[in-house]
Tab-separated table of C-alpha atoms and ligand atoms in Angstrom:
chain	number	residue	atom	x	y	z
Q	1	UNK	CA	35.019	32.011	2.601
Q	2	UNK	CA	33.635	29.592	-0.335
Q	3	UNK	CA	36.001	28.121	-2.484
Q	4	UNK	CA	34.807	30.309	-5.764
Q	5	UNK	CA	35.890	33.484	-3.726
Q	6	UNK	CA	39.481	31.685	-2.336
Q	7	UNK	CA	40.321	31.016	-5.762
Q	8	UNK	CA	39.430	34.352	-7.057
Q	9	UNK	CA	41.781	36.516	-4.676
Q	10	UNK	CA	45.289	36.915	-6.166
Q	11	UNK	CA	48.297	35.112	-5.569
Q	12	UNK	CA	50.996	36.331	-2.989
Q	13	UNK	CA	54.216	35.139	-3.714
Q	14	UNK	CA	57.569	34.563	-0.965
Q	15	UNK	CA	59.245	37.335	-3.127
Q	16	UNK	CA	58.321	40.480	-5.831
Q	17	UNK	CA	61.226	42.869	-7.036
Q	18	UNK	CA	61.795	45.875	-6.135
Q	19	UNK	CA	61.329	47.883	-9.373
Q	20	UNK	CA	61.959	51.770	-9.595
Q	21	UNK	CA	59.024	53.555	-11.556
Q	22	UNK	CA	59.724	52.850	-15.090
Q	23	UNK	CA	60.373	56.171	-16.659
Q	24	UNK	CA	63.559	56.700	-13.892
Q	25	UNK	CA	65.056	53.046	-15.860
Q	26	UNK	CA	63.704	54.690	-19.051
Q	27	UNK	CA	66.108	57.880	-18.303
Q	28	UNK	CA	68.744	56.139	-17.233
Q	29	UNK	CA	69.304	53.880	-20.164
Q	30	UNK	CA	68.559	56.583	-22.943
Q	31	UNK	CA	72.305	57.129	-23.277
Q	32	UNK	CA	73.026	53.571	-23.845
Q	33	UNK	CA	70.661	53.889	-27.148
Q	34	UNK	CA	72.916	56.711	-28.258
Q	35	UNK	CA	76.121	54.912	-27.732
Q	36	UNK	CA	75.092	51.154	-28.401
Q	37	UNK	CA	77.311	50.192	-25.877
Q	38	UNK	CA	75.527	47.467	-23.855
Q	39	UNK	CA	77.869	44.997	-21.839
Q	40	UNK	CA	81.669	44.575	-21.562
Q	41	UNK	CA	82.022	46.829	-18.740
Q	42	UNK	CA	80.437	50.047	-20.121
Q	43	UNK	CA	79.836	53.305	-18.356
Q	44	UNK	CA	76.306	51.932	-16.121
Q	45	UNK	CA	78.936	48.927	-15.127
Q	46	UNK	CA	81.669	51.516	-13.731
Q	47	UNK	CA	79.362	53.518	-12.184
Q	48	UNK	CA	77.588	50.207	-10.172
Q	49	UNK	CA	80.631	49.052	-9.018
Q	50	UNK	CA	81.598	52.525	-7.696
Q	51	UNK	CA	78.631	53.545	-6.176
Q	52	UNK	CA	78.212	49.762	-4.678
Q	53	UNK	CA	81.800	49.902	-3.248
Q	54	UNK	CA	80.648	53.316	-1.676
Q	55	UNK	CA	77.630	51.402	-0.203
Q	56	UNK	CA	78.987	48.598	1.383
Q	57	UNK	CA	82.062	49.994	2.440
Q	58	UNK	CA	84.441	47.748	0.552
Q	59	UNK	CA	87.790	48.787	-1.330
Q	60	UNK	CA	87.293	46.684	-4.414
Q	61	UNK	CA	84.075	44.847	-5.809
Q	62	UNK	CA	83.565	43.002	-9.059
Q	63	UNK	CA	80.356	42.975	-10.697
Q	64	UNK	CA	78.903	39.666	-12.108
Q	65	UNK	CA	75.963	38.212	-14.624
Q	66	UNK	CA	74.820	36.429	-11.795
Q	67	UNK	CA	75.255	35.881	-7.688
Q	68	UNK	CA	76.235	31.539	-8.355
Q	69	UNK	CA	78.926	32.712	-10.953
Q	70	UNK	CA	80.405	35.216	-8.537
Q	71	UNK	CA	80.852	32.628	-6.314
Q	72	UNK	CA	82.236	30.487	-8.299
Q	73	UNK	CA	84.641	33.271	-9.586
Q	74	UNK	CA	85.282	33.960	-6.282
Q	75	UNK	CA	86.669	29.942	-5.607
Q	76	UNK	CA	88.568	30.183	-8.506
Q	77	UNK	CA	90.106	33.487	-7.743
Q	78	UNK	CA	91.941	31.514	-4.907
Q	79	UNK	CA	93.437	29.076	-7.265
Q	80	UNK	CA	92.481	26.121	-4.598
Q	81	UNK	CA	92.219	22.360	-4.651
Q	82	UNK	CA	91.141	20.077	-2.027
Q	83	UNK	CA	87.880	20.090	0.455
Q	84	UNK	CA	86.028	23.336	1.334
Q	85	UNK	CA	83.601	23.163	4.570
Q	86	UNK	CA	80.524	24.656	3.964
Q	87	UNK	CA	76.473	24.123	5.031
Q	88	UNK	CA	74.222	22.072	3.336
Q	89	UNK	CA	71.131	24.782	4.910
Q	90	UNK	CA	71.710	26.872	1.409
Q	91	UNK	CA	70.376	26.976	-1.778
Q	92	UNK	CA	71.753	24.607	-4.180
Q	93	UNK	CA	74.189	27.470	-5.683
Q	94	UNK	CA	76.335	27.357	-2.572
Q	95	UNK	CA	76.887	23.485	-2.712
Q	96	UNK	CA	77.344	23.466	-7.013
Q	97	UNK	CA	79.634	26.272	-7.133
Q	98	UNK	CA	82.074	24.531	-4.614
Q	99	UNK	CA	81.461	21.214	-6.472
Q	100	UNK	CA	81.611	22.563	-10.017
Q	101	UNK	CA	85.305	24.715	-8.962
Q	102	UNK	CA	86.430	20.903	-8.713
Q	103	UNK	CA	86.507	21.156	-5.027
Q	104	UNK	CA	84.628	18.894	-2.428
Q	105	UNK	CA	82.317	20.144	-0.539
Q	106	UNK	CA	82.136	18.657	3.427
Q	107	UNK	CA	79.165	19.075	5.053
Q	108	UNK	CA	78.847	21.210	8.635
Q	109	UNK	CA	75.796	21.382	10.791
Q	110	UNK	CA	74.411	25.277	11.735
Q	111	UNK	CA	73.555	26.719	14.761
Q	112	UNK	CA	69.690	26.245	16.025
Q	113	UNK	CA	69.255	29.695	16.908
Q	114	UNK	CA	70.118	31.621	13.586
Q	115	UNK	CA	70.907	28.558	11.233
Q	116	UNK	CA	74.613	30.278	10.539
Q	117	UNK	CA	77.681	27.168	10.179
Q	118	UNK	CA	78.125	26.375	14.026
Q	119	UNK	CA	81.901	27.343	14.534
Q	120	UNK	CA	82.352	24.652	17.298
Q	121	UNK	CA	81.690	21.902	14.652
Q	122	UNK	CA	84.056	22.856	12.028
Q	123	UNK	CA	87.598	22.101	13.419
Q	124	UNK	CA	86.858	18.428	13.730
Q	125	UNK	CA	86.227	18.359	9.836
Q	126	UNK	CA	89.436	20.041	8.877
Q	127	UNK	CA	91.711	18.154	7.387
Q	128	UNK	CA	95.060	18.376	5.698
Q	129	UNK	CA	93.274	18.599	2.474
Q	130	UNK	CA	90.748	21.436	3.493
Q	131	UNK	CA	91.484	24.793	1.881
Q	132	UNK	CA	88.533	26.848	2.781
Q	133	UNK	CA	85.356	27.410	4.457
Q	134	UNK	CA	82.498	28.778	2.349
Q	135	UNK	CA	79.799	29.617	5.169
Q	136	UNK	CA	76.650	31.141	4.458
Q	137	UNK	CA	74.508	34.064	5.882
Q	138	UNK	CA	71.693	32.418	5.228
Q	139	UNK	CA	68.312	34.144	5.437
Q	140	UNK	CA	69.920	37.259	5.969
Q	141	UNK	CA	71.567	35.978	9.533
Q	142	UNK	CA	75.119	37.312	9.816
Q	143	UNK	CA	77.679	34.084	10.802
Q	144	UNK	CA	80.137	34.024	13.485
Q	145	UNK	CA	82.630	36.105	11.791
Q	146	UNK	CA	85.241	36.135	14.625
Q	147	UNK	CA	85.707	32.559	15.484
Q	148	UNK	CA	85.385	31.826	11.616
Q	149	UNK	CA	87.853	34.041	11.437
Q	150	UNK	CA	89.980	32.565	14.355
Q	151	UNK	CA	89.816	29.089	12.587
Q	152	UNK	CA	90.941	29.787	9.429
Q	153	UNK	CA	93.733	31.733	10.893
Q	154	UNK	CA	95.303	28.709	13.013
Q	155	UNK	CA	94.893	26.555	9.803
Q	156	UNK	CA	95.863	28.921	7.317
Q	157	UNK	CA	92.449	28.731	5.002
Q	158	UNK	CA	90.348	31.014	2.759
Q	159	UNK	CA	87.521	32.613	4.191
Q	160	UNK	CA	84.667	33.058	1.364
Q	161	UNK	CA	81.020	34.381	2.443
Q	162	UNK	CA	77.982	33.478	0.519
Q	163	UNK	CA	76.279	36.532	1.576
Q	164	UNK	CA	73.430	36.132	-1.089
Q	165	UNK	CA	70.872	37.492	1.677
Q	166	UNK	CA	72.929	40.001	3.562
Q	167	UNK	CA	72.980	42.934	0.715
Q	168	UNK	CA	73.273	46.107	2.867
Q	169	UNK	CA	73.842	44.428	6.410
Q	170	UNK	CA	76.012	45.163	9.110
Q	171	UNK	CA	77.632	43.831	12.526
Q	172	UNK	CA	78.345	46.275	15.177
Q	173	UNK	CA	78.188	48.818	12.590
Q	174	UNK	CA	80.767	47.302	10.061
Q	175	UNK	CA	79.526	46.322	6.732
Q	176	UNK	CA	78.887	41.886	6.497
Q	177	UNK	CA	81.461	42.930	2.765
Q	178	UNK	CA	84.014	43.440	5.093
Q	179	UNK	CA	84.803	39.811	6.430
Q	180	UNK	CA	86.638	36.954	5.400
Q	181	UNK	CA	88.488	37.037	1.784
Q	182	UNK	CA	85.854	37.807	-0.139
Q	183	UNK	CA	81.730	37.785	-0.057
Q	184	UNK	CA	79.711	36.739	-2.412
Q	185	UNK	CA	76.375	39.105	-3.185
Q	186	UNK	CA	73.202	38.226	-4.983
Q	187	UNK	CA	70.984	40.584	-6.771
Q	188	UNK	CA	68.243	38.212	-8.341
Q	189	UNK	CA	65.077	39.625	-8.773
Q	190	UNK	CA	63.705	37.829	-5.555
Q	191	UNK	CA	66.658	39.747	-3.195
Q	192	UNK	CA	66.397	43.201	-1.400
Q	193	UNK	CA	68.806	44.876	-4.095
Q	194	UNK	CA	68.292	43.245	-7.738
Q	195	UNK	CA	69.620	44.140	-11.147
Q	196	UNK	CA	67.341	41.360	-12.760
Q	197	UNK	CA	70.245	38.527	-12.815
Q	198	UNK	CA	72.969	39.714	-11.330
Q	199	UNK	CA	76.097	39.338	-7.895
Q	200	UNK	CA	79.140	40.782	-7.416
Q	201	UNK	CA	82.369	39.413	-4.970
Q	202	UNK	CA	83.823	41.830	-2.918
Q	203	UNK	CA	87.010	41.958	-1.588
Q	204	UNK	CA	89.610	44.050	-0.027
Q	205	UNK	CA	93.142	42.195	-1.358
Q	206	UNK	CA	93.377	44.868	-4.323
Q	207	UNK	CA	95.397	41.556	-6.336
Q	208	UNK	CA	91.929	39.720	-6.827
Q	209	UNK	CA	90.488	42.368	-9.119
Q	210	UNK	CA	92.860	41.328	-12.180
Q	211	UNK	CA	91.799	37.691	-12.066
Q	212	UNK	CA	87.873	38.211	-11.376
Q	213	UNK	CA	87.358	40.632	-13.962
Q	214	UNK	CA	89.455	37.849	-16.519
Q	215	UNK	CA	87.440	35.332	-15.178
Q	216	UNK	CA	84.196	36.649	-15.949
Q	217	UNK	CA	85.531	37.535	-19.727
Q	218	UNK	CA	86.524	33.871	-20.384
Q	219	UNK	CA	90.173	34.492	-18.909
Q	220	UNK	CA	91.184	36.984	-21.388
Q	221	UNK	CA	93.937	39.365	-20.645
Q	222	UNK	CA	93.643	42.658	-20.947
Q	223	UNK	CA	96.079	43.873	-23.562
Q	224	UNK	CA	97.411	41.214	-25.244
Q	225	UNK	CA	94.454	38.570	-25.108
Q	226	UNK	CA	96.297	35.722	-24.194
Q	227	UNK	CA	94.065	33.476	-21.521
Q	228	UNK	CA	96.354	32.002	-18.595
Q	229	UNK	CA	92.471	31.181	-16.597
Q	230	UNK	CA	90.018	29.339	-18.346
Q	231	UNK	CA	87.295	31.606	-17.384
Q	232	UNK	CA	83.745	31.947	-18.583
Q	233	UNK	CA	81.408	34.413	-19.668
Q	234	UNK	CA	79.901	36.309	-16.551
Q	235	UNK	CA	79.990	39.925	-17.380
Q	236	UNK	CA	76.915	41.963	-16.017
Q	237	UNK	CA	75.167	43.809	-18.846
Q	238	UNK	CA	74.689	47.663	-19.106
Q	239	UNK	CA	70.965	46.989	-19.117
Q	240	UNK	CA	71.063	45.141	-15.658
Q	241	UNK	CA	73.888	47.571	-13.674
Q	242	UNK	CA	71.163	50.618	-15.297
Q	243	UNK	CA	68.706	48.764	-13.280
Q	244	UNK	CA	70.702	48.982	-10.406
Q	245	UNK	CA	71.536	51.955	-10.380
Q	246	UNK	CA	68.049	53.054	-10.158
Q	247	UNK	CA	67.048	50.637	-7.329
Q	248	UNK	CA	70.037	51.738	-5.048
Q	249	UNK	CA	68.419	55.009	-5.038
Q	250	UNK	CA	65.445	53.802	-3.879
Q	251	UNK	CA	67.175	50.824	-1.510
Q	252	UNK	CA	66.937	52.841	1.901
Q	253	UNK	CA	63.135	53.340	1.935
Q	254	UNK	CA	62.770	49.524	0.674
Q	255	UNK	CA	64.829	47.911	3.524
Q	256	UNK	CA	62.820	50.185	5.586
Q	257	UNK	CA	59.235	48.855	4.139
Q	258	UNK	CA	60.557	45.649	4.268
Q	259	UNK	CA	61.240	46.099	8.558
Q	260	UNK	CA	57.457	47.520	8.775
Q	261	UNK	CA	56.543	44.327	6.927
Q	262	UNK	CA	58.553	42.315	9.974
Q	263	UNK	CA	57.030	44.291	12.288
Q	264	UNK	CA	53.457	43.663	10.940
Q	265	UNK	CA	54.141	40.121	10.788
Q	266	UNK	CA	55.792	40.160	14.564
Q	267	UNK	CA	52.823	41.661	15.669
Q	268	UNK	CA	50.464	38.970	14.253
Q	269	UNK	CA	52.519	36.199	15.113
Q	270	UNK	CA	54.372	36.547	18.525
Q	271	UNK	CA	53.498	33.812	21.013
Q	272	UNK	CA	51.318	31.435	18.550
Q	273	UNK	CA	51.644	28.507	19.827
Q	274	UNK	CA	52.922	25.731	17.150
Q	275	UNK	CA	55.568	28.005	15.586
Q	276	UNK	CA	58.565	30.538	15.730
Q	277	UNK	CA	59.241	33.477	14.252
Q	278	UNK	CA	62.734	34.660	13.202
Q	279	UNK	CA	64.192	37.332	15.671
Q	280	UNK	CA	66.388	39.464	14.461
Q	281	UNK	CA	70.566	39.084	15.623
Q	282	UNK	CA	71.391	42.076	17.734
Q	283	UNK	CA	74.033	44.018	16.622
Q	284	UNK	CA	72.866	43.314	13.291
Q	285	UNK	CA	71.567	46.040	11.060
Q	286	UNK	CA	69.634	43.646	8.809
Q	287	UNK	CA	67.982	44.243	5.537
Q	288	UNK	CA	65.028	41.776	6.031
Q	289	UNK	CA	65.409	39.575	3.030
Q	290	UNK	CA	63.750	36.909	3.999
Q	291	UNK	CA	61.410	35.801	7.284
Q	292	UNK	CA	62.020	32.307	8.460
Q	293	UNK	CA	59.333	30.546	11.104
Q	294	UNK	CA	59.725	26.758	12.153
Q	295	UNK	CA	56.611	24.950	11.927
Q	296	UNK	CA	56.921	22.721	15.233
Q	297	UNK	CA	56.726	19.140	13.829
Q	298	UNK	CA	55.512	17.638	16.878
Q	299	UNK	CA	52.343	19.732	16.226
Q	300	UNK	CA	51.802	20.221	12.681
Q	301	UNK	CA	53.601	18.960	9.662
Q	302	UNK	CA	55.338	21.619	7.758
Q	303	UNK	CA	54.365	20.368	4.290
Q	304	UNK	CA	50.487	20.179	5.102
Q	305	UNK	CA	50.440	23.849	6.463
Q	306	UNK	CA	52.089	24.793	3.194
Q	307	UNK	CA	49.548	22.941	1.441
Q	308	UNK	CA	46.603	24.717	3.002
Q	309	UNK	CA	48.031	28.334	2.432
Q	310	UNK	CA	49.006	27.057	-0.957
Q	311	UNK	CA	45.073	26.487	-1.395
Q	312	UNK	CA	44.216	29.621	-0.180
Q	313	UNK	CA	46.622	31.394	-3.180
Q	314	UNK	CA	49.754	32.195	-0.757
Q	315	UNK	CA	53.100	30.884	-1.860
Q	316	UNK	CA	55.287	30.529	1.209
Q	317	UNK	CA	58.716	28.494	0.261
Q	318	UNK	CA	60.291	25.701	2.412
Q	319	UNK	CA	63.632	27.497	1.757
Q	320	UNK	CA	66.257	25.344	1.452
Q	321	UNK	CA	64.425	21.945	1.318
Q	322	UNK	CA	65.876	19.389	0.438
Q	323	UNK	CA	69.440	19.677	2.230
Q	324	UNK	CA	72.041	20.376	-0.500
Q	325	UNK	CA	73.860	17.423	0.872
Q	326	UNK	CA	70.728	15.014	0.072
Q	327	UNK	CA	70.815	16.134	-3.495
Q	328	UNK	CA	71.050	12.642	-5.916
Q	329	UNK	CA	74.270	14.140	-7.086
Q	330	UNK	CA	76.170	14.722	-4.218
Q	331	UNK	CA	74.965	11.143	-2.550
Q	332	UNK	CA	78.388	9.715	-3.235
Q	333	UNK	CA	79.756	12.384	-1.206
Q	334	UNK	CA	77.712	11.023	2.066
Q	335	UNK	CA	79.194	8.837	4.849
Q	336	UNK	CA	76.280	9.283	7.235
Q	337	UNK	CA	72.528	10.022	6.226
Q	338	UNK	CA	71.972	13.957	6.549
Q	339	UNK	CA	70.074	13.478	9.865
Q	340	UNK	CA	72.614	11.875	11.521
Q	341	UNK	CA	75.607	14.006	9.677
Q	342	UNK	CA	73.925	17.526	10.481
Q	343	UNK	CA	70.777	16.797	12.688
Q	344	UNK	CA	70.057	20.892	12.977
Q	345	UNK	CA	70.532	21.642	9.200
Q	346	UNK	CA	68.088	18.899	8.686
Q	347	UNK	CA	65.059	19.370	11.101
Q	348	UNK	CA	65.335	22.877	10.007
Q	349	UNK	CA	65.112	21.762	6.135
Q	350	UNK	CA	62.065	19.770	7.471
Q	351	UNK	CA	60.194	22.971	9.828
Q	352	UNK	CA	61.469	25.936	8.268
Q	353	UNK	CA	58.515	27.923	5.967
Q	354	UNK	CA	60.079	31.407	4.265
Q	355	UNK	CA	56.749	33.999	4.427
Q	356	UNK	CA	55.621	36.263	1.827
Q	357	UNK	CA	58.088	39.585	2.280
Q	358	UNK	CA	58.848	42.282	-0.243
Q	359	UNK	CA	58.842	45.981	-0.099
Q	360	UNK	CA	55.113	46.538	-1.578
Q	361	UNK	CA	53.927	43.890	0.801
Q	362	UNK	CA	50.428	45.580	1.678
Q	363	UNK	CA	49.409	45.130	5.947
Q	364	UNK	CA	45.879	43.569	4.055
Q	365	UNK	CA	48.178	41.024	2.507
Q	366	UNK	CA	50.067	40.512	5.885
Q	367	UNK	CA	46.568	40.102	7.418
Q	368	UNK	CA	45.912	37.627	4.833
Q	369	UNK	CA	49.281	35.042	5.009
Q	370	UNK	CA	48.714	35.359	9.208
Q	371	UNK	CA	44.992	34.213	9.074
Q	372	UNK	CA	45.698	31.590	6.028
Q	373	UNK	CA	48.960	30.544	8.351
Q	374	UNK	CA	46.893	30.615	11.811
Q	375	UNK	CA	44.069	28.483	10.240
Q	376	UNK	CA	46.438	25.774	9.036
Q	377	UNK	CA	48.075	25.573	12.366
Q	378	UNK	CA	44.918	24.733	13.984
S	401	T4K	N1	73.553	31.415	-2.577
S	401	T4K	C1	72.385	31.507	-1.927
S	401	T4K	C2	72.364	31.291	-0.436
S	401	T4K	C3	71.211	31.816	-2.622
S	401	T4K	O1	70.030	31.898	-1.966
S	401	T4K	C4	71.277	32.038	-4.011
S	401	T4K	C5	70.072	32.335	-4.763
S	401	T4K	C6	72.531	31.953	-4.651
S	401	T4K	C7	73.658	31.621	-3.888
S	401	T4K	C8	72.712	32.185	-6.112
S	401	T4K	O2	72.462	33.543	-6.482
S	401	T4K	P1	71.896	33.860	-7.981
S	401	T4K	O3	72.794	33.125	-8.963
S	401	T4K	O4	70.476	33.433	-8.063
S	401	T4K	O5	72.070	35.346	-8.097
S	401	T4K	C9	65.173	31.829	-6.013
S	401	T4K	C10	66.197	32.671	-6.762
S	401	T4K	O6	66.213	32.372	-8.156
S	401	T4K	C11	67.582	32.554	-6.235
S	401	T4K	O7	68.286	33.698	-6.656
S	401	T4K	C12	67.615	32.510	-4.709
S	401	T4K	N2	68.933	32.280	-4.192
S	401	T4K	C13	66.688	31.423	-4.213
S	401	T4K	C14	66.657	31.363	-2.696
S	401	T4K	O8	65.377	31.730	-4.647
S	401	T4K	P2	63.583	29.937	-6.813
S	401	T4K	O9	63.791	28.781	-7.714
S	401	T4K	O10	62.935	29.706	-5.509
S	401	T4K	O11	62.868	31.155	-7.593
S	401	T4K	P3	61.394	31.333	-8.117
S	401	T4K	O12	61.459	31.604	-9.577
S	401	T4K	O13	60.525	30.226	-7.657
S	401	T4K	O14	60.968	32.709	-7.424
S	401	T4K	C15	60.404	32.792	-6.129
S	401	T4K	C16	59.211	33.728	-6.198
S	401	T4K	O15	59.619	35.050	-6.519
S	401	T4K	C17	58.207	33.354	-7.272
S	401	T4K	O16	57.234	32.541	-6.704
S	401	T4K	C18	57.629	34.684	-7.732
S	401	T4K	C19	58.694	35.693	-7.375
S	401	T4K	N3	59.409	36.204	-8.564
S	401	T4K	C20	60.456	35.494	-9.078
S	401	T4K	C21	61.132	35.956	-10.176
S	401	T4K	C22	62.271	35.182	-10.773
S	401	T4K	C23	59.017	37.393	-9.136
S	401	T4K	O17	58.036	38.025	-8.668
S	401	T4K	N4	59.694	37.866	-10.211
S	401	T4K	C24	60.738	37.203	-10.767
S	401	T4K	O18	61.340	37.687	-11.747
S	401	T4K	O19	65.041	30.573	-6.593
C-alpha cells in the first residue's frame, strides 16, 4: 500500500470506551436537571455503589473521582507507616499512591508467566518496618491470592489489590473484590467498565466505610464537621456514577465482544514465530482488558515494531514502560539497577506491546493490527 493511502486509513488506538447509546445517558440524567443535585453522594452515587456491590459480590464498596485516589484512600484507610512491597510492572499510579501516602515503596520482581508479584520473592524483602503488600493484577492477570494471603498472615500485614484491570473477574468462581483487605478498581475511560474518571475500593471489614467516605470529602465528619483525617476531595460526581449506571447494563455483552476480539486475535497470532501472545489463567473468568504479547528481543526490538505499526496509524502501548522503579523520582529509592533488582519486571517492560482491544473492535481492524504487527516482525 503507498504511503498516501497508509496515512489516509484511520487511527486504531490500544483502548476506546465503552459508551451506551446516548439517549439511554440522556434518560438517565434527566432527573438530575430537575433536582440540581450533581455530586456529594446523590441518588446516581447510591444506586452505583449498590448495584456495583451486587456485581462483584462484595459487602461494602466506596465509590471514588478516580481509580489512583481510591488507592490512595484505600492506604490511608489503614492508618500505616513504614515500607509497603509492591511491583514496579504497573502504571505509575500504583508506585505514587504508595509514595505519596508517605510510605516506601520496595520493589518485587513478577512472575514470567502472568507478570503477577512472584510470592516466592516477597518474604526475603519483609522487614520489621513493612506494613503491607500492594500487588497488582496487572493486565487483567489475577495474583496468587493464597500464598499472598499466607504471607501476610505469618507477618501480620495489610493485603491491598490494585485491581485496576480485573473489573468483573473471578478465580474459581469467586469474585478478584473478594481478596485481601481491600481492592482497588479503575473505571477510566480506557478500562472494560468506565464512568469517564472514576474507581472505587472495596472491602468487606464494614469499619472502613466511615473513614473512606471522610476521606474522599476532605476528612469531614458526618454530623458535626469536625475533620480527625486530613482527607481530600475524591467524591465521584452524579454525572459520572449516571454513566455507569448505563454501561453496567450493557457490561455483559462488552466483556463478551471483548473475548471474540481475543479470540480473533488468537487465531491470527498463535505460533508466529518472534512473539507471544497472552493466554488466559485458568480458573480465571477474565474480562479481557487488555492483551499483552512479548516481542522476543533476540529477534526484533520491541520499540522498532512499535514504530512501524505506529507508521501504519495503529497505536499499540508498551504498557508499563519505563519500570515505576526507574522513574527519576524514585531513583533515590534504588540499591541495585532495575535489571539486576527485578530482572523479569524489567525484560518484560522492555518486550511487552499492549494490542488494540475494545468492545467495538471490528475483525477488519483485527485483520489490520495482525498484518501491520506480522510485517514488522519480519
Ligand atoms: N493502577 C493501575 C495498574 C492502572 O493501570 C491505573 C490506570 C491506575 C492504577 C490508576 O487508575 P485511574 O486513576 O486512571 O482510574 C491510561 C489511563 O489513563 C489509565 O487509567 C490507565 N491505568 C493506564 C494504563 O492507561 P495513558 O496515559 O496511557 O492514557 P491515554 O490518554 O494515552 O489513553 C490511551 C488510549 O485510549 C488513547 O490512545 C486513546 C484512547 N482513549 C483515551 C481516553 C482518555 C479514548 O479513546 N478516550 C479517552 O477518553 O493512561
Amino acid at each position: 500500500m503507498s504511503n498516501e493511502n497508509t496515512a489516509k486509513q484511520k487511527n486504531i488506538y490500544v483502548a476506546k470506551p465503552s459508551l451506551p447509546p446516548l439517549g439511554e445517558y440522556t434518560t438517565e440524567i434527566e432527573d438530575l436537571w430537575h433536582s440540581g443535585v450533581l455530586s456529594n453522594s446523590g441518588e446516581k452515587h447510591r444506586k452505583l455503589e449498590q448495584q456495583l456491590c451486587s456485581v462483584m459480590d462484595v459487602p461494602h464498596l466506596s465509590l471514588f473521582t478516580n481509580g489512583h485516589l481510591a488507592l490512595e484512600a484505600a492506604l490511608a484507610a489503614f492508618d500505616m507507616e513504614g515500607e509497603v512491597i509492591t511491583t514496579p510492572l504497573t502504571f505509575a499510579s500504583t508506585t505514587l499512591a504508595i509514595s505519596r501516602s508517605g510510605l516506601t515503596p520496595v520493589f518485587c520482581d513478577v512472575k514470567p508467566n502472568d507478570f503477577t508479584i512472584d510470592p516466592t520473592k516477597i518474604e526475603e524483602l519483609i522487614t520489621d518496618r513493612t506494613a503491607a503488600i500492594v500487588p497488582v493484577h496487572v493486565y487483567g492477570n489475577i495474583c496468587d491470592v493464597t500464598a499472598i494471603d499466607n504471607l501476610a498472615k505469618k507477618y501480620g500485614l495489610k493485603v491491598i489489590y490494585d485491581a485496576a484491570h480485573a473489573f468483573d473477574e473471578k478465580l474459581d468462581g469467586k469474585s478478584v473484590a473478594s481478596f485481601g483487605d481491600a481492592s482497588m478498581f479503575s473505571f477510566h475511560a480506557t478500562k472494560v467498565f468506565n464512568t469517564g474518571e472514576g474507581g472505587a475500593v472495596a472491602y468487606r471489614n464494614p469499619r472502613l466505610k466511615a473513614r473512606l467516605e471522610s476521606w474522599k470529602n476532605f476528612g469531614l465528619e458526618s454530623g458535626d464537621g469536625d475533620i480527625s483525617i486530613a482527607g481530600t476531595n475524591a467524591k465521584m460526581s452524579e454525572l459520572a456514577a449516571a454513566l455507569g449506571l448505563c454501561n453496567l447494563r450493557h457490561l455483559e455483552n462488552n466483556v463478551k465482544k471483548r473475548a471474540a476480539v481475543f479470540e480473533e486475535y488468537r487465531k491470527r497470532l498463535a505460533g508466529v514465530c518472534g512473539i507471544s501472545l497472552w493466554e488466559p489463567q485458568e480458573n480465571v473468568t477474565h474480562n479481557y482488558a487488555y492483551i499483552p504479547i512479548m516481542i522476543d528481543s533476540r529477534k526484533r526490538e520491541r520499540d522498532s515494531v512499535l514504530a512501524q505499526m505506529n507508521a501504519q496509524s495503529i497505536f499499540p502501548r508498551k504498557y508499563f514502560y519505563p519500570l515505576t522503579s526507574e522513574h527519576p523520582c524514585f531513583n533515590h529509592l534504588a540499591t541495585d539497577s532495575a535489571s539486576e533488582a527485578t530482572p523479569i519486571a524489567y525484560r518484560a517492560s522492555r518486550e511487552v506491546l499492549t494490542l488494540p482491544i475494545y468492545a467495538d473492535l471490528s475483525f477488519e481492524d483485527i485483520e489490520r493490527v495482525c498484518k501491520a504487527l506480522l510485517s514488522s516482525l519480519k
